Amino acid sequence: MLKTITHRFLPFTYRLSHRLNSTKSTCVIPGDGSELRGDGAIRRSELYGSTIEQSYAGVLSFLRRNYTRNLKGVDVAVTGIPLDLATTYRPGTRFGPKGIREASVQFAELKSYPDGLEIFEDLAVIDYGDCWFDQGQPKTVPLAIQNHAKKIIDRNVFLLSLGGDHYMTYPLLKAHVARHGKPLSLIQFDAHCDTWPDQHSDSLNHGSMFYYAVNEGLIDPKTSIQIGIRTYNDDFMGVKILDANWVHRHTIEDVVAEIQNRVGDTPTYLTFDIDCLDPAFAPGTGTPVCGGLTTAQALAIIRQLRSINYVGMDIVEVSPPYDHANITSLAAATLGYEFLILLRNKKMIDKSFQFGSQ
């Protein structure tokens, strides 16, 4: 029995020792002279490096990054959009950003898989906190989201947004287009196309925001693509569709090639609606649809989308009240971590990362 326990314990002690010895940053409380232990989100002074944390305790932020609105020297800001005013079926996505943050704690402990990267030695990421808006005044919400994003984007900081129902992508696109020029290309992972017609562009409807976006020239349908679709629309407005059945019949490499060929090197916004995943893998969402992608499929596709010229990203429609064992929040947090790995590699390998506040 003792021998079994020893064999199980030794790998853990090695991993912990290796992690401590491999940390390059000097995470120190001013005047204390020792490494930080816990609550790095509010105690860490450096943008780079990590803090030893108890994964089950402490102050939460996405991936335990600094919880701050100081954008000096920041490459990527993560923000939450706690919105569920535009849902058409099940609410609860206002709790999405919090759920994703809670599920992200494990990824702050270890190097990335499968490449073994300590991405925060190279990429300056902060948690900017949540967008504030008055939910009692729904008509003011879109502009509040747009202005919130604009404050970050105008500092040349890359924005990764956590949501929140999918309507939030509409004002986010407006903010990104104002910065980068329009129209942008769109890569959308989703069960729904969200291009159903609505003649009232000021209505809060998470099924029509890309109908508005195409009509307003925010996105170019000729260089945009939707992956995982499994609901019908009479008019997909010229956006290329790789429906879930197509994805299941083809290889990951086929899917990646179709996406890359569609968007090319155009400035691209990536939006991932968690209901792209089958409800077996993401039950905690507002409008689940059977027959979707597996988490493994989605991660494999994302990891190969290295050549895309990203200008913004979001993960949406996480509804923790309908989740089981946090698996939906965990899927979203994993995707967010993979998004950051893509950006880290653009900065360190491709040298094509054009963001970073001075």
Coordinates of C-alpha atoms in Angstrom, one line a residue:
M1 CA 0.0 0.0 0.0
L2 CA 2.8 2.4 0.9
K3 CA 4.6 1.6 -2.3
T4 CA 1.5 2.4 -4.3
I5 CA 1.0 5.7 -2.5
T6 CA 4.6 6.7 -3.1
H7 CA 4.4 6.0 -6.8
R8 CA 1.3 8.1 -7.1
F9 CA 2.7 10.9 -5.1
L10 CA 6.1 11.3 -6.7
P11 CA 4.8 12.4 -10.1
F12 CA 2.8 15.1 -8.4
T13 CA 5.8 16.4 -6.4
Y14 CA 8.0 16.4 -9.5
R15 CA 5.4 18.4 -11.5
L16 CA 5.1 21.0 -8.6
S17 CA 8.9 21.2 -8.2
H18 CA 9.4 21.5 -12.0
R19 CA 6.7 24.3 -12.1
L20 CA 8.4 26.2 -9.4
N21 CA 11.9 25.9 -10.9
S22 CA 10.7 26.8 -14.4
T23 CA 8.9 30.0 -13.5
K24 CA 10.9 32.9 -14.9
S25 CA 8.9 35.9 -13.5
T26 CA 9.6 37.3 -10.0
C27 CA 6.1 37.5 -8.5
V28 CA 6.9 39.2 -5.3
I29 CA 4.9 41.4 -2.8
P30 CA 6.8 44.7 -2.6
G31 CA 9.1 44.4 0.3
D32 CA 8.2 40.9 1.2
G33 CA 11.0 39.1 -0.6
S34 CA 9.2 35.9 -1.2
E35 CA 7.1 34.4 -4.0
L36 CA 3.4 35.0 -3.9
R37 CA 1.1 32.2 -2.9
G38 CA -2.5 32.7 -3.8
D39 CA -4.8 35.5 -5.0
G40 CA -2.4 36.5 -7.8
A41 CA -5.3 38.1 -9.6
I42 CA -5.2 41.0 -7.1
R43 CA -1.7 40.7 -5.6
R44 CA 0.5 40.1 -8.6
S45 CA 2.2 43.3 -9.8
E46 CA 3.8 41.8 -13.0
L47 CA 1.9 41.3 -16.2
Y48 CA 3.9 38.3 -17.1
G49 CA 4.4 35.0 -15.3
S50 CA 2.1 33.1 -13.0
T51 CA 1.3 32.6 -9.3
I52 CA 1.1 29.4 -7.3
E53 CA -2.6 29.0 -6.5
Q54 CA -5.0 26.7 -4.7
S55 CA -7.2 25.8 -7.6
Y56 CA -10.3 25.4 -5.4
A57 CA -9.8 28.7 -3.5
G58 CA -8.8 32.4 -3.9
V59 CA -9.9 35.4 -5.9
L60 CA -11.2 34.5 -9.4
S61 CA -10.2 35.9 -12.7
F62 CA -9.9 34.3 -16.1
L63 CA -6.9 32.0 -15.8
R64 CA -5.8 33.8 -12.6
R65 CA -4.6 36.8 -14.6
N66 CA -4.3 40.2 -13.1
Y67 CA -7.7 41.7 -12.4
T68 CA -7.2 45.2 -13.5
R69 CA -8.2 48.0 -15.9
N70 CA -4.7 49.3 -16.3
L71 CA -4.0 48.6 -20.0
K72 CA -0.3 49.7 -20.1
G73 CA 1.8 47.0 -21.6
V74 CA -1.2 44.7 -22.1
D75 CA -1.4 42.4 -25.2
V76 CA -4.8 40.8 -24.5
A77 CA -7.7 41.9 -22.3
V78 CA -10.4 39.4 -21.3
T79 CA -13.7 40.9 -20.4
G80 CA -17.1 39.5 -19.5
I81 CA -20.4 40.6 -21.0
P82 CA -23.1 39.3 -18.6
L83 CA -26.0 39.6 -20.9
D84 CA -29.1 37.4 -21.3
L85 CA -31.7 40.0 -22.3
A86 CA -31.8 38.8 -26.0
T87 CA -32.4 35.1 -25.4
T88 CA -35.3 33.5 -27.1
Y89 CA -35.6 30.3 -25.1
R90 CA -33.7 29.6 -21.8
P91 CA -32.0 32.5 -19.9
G92 CA -29.0 32.4 -17.6
T93 CA -26.2 33.5 -19.8
R94 CA -25.7 36.5 -17.6
F95 CA -23.9 34.0 -15.3
G96 CA -21.7 32.9 -18.2
P97 CA -18.6 35.0 -17.6
K98 CA -18.5 34.0 -13.9
G99 CA -18.9 30.4 -14.8
I100 CA -16.1 30.4 -17.4
R101 CA -13.8 32.2 -14.9
E102 CA -14.5 29.5 -12.3
A103 CA -13.8 26.7 -14.8
S104 CA -10.5 28.3 -16.0
V105 CA -8.6 27.8 -12.7
Q106 CA -7.1 24.5 -13.7
F107 CA -5.4 25.9 -16.8
A108 CA -3.4 28.4 -14.7
E109 CA -1.6 25.4 -12.9
L110 CA 0.1 23.6 -15.8
K111 CA 1.8 24.2 -19.1
S112 CA -0.3 24.0 -22.2
Y113 CA -1.2 20.7 -23.8
P114 CA 0.2 19.4 -26.1
D115 CA 3.1 21.8 -26.6
G116 CA 4.1 22.4 -23.0
L117 CA 4.0 26.2 -23.3
E118 CA 4.0 28.7 -20.4
I119 CA 2.1 31.2 -22.5
F120 CA 2.0 33.9 -19.8
E121 CA 5.8 34.2 -19.9
D122 CA 5.3 35.6 -23.4
L123 CA 1.8 37.0 -23.6
A124 CA 0.6 39.8 -21.4
V125 CA -3.0 39.0 -20.5
I126 CA -5.3 40.6 -18.0
D127 CA -8.9 40.2 -16.8
Y128 CA -10.5 43.5 -17.4
G129 CA -13.7 42.6 -15.5
D130 CA -17.2 42.8 -16.7
C131 CA -19.0 45.3 -18.9
W132 CA -21.4 47.3 -16.8
F133 CA -24.8 48.2 -18.2
D134 CA -28.3 48.9 -16.8
Q135 CA -30.4 45.8 -17.5
G136 CA -33.5 47.9 -16.6
Q137 CA -32.9 50.0 -19.6
P138 CA -32.5 47.5 -22.4
K139 CA -32.2 50.0 -25.2
T140 CA -29.0 51.4 -23.6
V141 CA -27.3 48.0 -23.5
P142 CA -25.8 47.8 -27.0
L143 CA -24.1 51.2 -26.8
A144 CA -22.8 50.3 -23.4
I145 CA -21.2 47.2 -24.7
Q146 CA -19.8 49.0 -27.7
N147 CA -18.3 51.8 -25.6
H148 CA -16.8 49.3 -23.1
A149 CA -15.1 47.4 -25.9
K150 CA -13.9 50.7 -27.6
K151 CA -12.0 51.7 -24.5
I152 CA -9.9 48.6 -24.8
I153 CA -9.6 48.3 -28.5
D154 CA -8.6 51.9 -29.0
R155 CA -5.5 51.2 -26.8
N156 CA -4.4 48.6 -29.4
V157 CA -5.2 45.8 -27.0
F158 CA -6.7 42.6 -28.4
L159 CA -10.1 41.8 -26.9
L160 CA -11.4 38.4 -25.9
S161 CA -15.0 38.6 -24.7
L162 CA -16.8 36.0 -22.6
G163 CA -20.6 35.8 -22.6
G164 CA -23.3 36.2 -22.4
D165 CA -26.0 35.8 -25.1
H166 CA -24.8 36.0 -28.7
Y167 CA -26.4 39.4 -29.4
M168 CA -23.4 40.9 -27.7
T169 CA -21.3 40.1 -30.8
Y170 CA -23.2 42.8 -32.7
P171 CA -22.1 45.8 -30.7
L172 CA -18.7 44.2 -30.3
L173 CA -18.4 44.0 -34.1
K174 CA -19.3 47.7 -34.3
A175 CA -16.5 48.5 -32.0
H176 CA -14.0 46.4 -33.9
V177 CA -15.0 47.7 -37.2
A178 CA -14.6 51.3 -36.0
R179 CA -11.0 50.4 -35.1
H180 CA -9.9 48.1 -37.9
G181 CA -12.1 49.2 -40.8
K182 CA -15.0 47.4 -42.4
P183 CA -16.1 44.9 -43.3
L184 CA -14.5 42.1 -41.3
S185 CA -14.5 38.4 -42.1
L186 CA -16.4 36.3 -39.6
I187 CA -15.6 32.8 -38.4
Q188 CA -18.6 31.6 -36.5
F189 CA -19.0 28.2 -34.7
D190 CA -22.6 27.8 -34.0
A191 CA -25.7 25.6 -34.2
H192 CA -27.6 28.6 -35.6
C193 CA -26.8 31.0 -38.4
D194 CA -28.2 34.0 -36.6
T195 CA -29.1 35.7 -39.9
W196 CA -32.9 35.4 -39.6
P197 CA -34.5 38.6 -40.8
D198 CA -35.6 41.3 -38.4
Q199 CA -36.6 44.7 -39.7
H200 CA -36.0 46.4 -36.4
S201 CA -32.2 46.7 -35.9
D202 CA -32.7 48.1 -32.4
S203 CA -34.5 45.0 -31.1
L204 CA -32.5 42.7 -28.8
N205 CA -32.6 39.4 -30.7
H206 CA -29.8 36.8 -30.5
G207 CA -31.0 35.2 -33.7
S208 CA -30.7 38.2 -36.0
M209 CA -27.5 40.1 -35.1
F210 CA -25.6 38.8 -38.1
Y211 CA -28.5 39.8 -40.4
Y212 CA -28.0 43.3 -39.1
A213 CA -24.2 42.9 -39.4
V214 CA -24.3 41.8 -43.1
N215 CA -26.8 44.5 -44.1
E216 CA -24.8 47.2 -42.3
G217 CA -21.5 46.1 -43.9
L218 CA -19.9 45.1 -40.6
I219 CA -19.0 41.7 -42.0
D220 CA -18.3 40.5 -45.6
P221 CA -20.3 37.4 -46.3
K222 CA -18.0 36.5 -49.2
T223 CA -15.2 35.9 -46.8
S224 CA -17.2 34.6 -43.8
I225 CA -18.0 31.1 -42.8
Q226 CA -20.2 29.3 -40.2
I227 CA -19.3 25.9 -38.8
G228 CA -21.6 23.4 -37.1
I229 CA -24.9 24.8 -38.3
R230 CA -27.9 22.5 -37.8
T231 CA -30.9 24.7 -38.0
Y232 CA -32.6 25.9 -41.2
N233 CA -32.9 29.4 -42.7
D234 CA -34.3 30.3 -46.1
D235 CA -31.5 32.8 -46.7
F236 CA -27.9 32.4 -45.3
M237 CA -27.1 35.8 -46.8
G238 CA -24.1 34.5 -48.8
V239 CA -22.1 33.2 -45.8
K240 CA -20.5 29.9 -46.4
I241 CA -22.0 27.1 -44.4
L242 CA -20.2 24.0 -43.1
D243 CA -23.1 22.3 -41.3
A244 CA -22.6 19.8 -38.6
N245 CA -23.3 16.9 -40.9
W246 CA -20.6 18.1 -43.3
V247 CA -18.1 18.4 -40.4
H248 CA -18.9 14.8 -39.2
R249 CA -18.4 13.4 -42.7
H250 CA -15.0 15.1 -43.2
T251 CA -11.7 15.3 -41.5
I252 CA -10.5 18.0 -39.2
E253 CA -8.0 19.0 -41.9
D254 CA -10.8 19.4 -44.5
V255 CA -12.7 21.7 -42.1
V256 CA -9.6 23.8 -41.5
A257 CA -8.8 24.1 -45.2
E258 CA -12.3 25.3 -46.0
I259 CA -12.1 28.0 -43.3
Q260 CA -8.6 29.2 -44.3
N261 CA -9.6 29.3 -48.0
R262 CA -12.7 31.3 -47.2
V263 CA -11.2 34.0 -45.0
G264 CA -7.7 34.1 -46.4
D265 CA -5.6 36.8 -44.7
T266 CA -8.4 39.3 -44.2
P267 CA -9.0 40.8 -40.8
T268 CA -11.2 38.3 -39.0
Y269 CA -13.4 38.2 -36.0
L270 CA -13.8 34.7 -34.4
T271 CA -17.0 34.0 -32.5
F272 CA -17.8 30.7 -30.8
D273 CA -21.3 30.0 -29.7
I274 CA -21.0 27.1 -27.2
D275 CA -24.1 25.5 -28.6
C276 CA -22.0 24.6 -31.6
L277 CA -21.1 21.6 -29.4
D278 CA -23.6 18.8 -29.0
P279 CA -25.7 19.1 -25.8
A280 CA -23.9 16.0 -24.6
F281 CA -20.8 18.2 -24.3
A282 CA -22.4 21.5 -23.6
P283 CA -25.8 21.2 -22.0
G284 CA -25.5 24.6 -20.2
T285 CA -26.7 26.8 -23.0
G286 CA -29.9 28.6 -24.0
T287 CA -30.9 26.9 -27.3
P288 CA -29.3 23.5 -27.4
V289 CA -29.6 21.5 -30.7
C290 CA -28.7 17.8 -31.0
G291 CA -26.2 16.5 -33.5
G292 CA -23.4 19.0 -32.9
L293 CA -19.6 18.9 -32.7
T294 CA -17.8 17.1 -30.0
T295 CA -15.4 19.1 -27.7
A296 CA -12.5 17.2 -29.2
Q297 CA -13.5 18.1 -32.8
A298 CA -13.8 21.8 -31.9
L299 CA -10.5 21.9 -30.1
A300 CA -8.7 20.1 -32.9
I301 CA -10.1 22.6 -35.5
I302 CA -9.2 25.7 -33.4
R303 CA -5.6 24.5 -32.8
Q304 CA -5.0 24.3 -36.5
L305 CA -6.4 27.8 -37.3
R306 CA -3.0 29.4 -36.8
S307 CA -2.8 31.4 -40.0
I308 CA -5.9 33.5 -39.5
N309 CA -5.5 37.3 -39.1
Y310 CA -7.6 37.7 -35.9
V311 CA -8.7 41.1 -34.7
G312 CA -11.1 40.0 -32.0
M313 CA -12.7 36.9 -30.4
D314 CA -15.6 35.9 -28.2
I315 CA -17.2 32.9 -26.6
V316 CA -20.9 33.1 -26.0
E317 CA -24.1 31.5 -24.8
V318 CA -22.8 29.8 -21.7
S319 CA -25.7 29.3 -19.3
P320 CA -24.5 27.8 -16.0
P321 CA -28.0 27.3 -14.5
Y322 CA -28.5 24.6 -17.2
D323 CA -25.1 23.1 -16.9
H324 CA -24.1 19.7 -15.3
A325 CA -20.8 19.4 -13.4
N326 CA -19.6 22.6 -15.1
I327 CA -18.8 20.8 -18.3
T328 CA -20.1 23.6 -20.5
S329 CA -18.2 26.3 -18.6
L330 CA -15.1 24.0 -18.8
A331 CA -15.5 23.7 -22.5
A332 CA -15.7 27.4 -22.9
A333 CA -12.7 28.0 -20.6
T334 CA -10.7 25.5 -22.6
L335 CA -11.6 27.2 -25.8
G336 CA -10.6 30.6 -24.4
Y337 CA -7.2 29.1 -23.3
E338 CA -6.7 27.7 -26.8
F339 CA -7.5 31.1 -28.3
L340 CA -4.8 32.7 -26.2
I341 CA -2.3 30.0 -27.3
L342 CA -3.1 31.0 -30.9
L343 CA -2.4 34.6 -30.1
R344 CA 0.8 33.7 -28.2
N345 CA 2.1 31.8 -31.2
K346 CA 1.3 34.7 -33.5
K347 CA 3.4 37.0 -31.2
M348 CA 6.3 34.6 -30.6
I349 CA 6.5 32.4 -33.7
D350 CA 4.8 34.1 -36.6
K351 CA 5.7 37.6 -35.4
S352 CA 2.4 38.7 -36.8
F353 CA 0.7 39.9 -33.6
Q354 CA 0.0 43.6 -34.1
F355 CA -1.4 44.3 -30.7
G356 CA 0.0 45.5 -27.4
S357 CA -0.6 48.7 -25.5
Q358 CA 2.4 50.9 -24.8

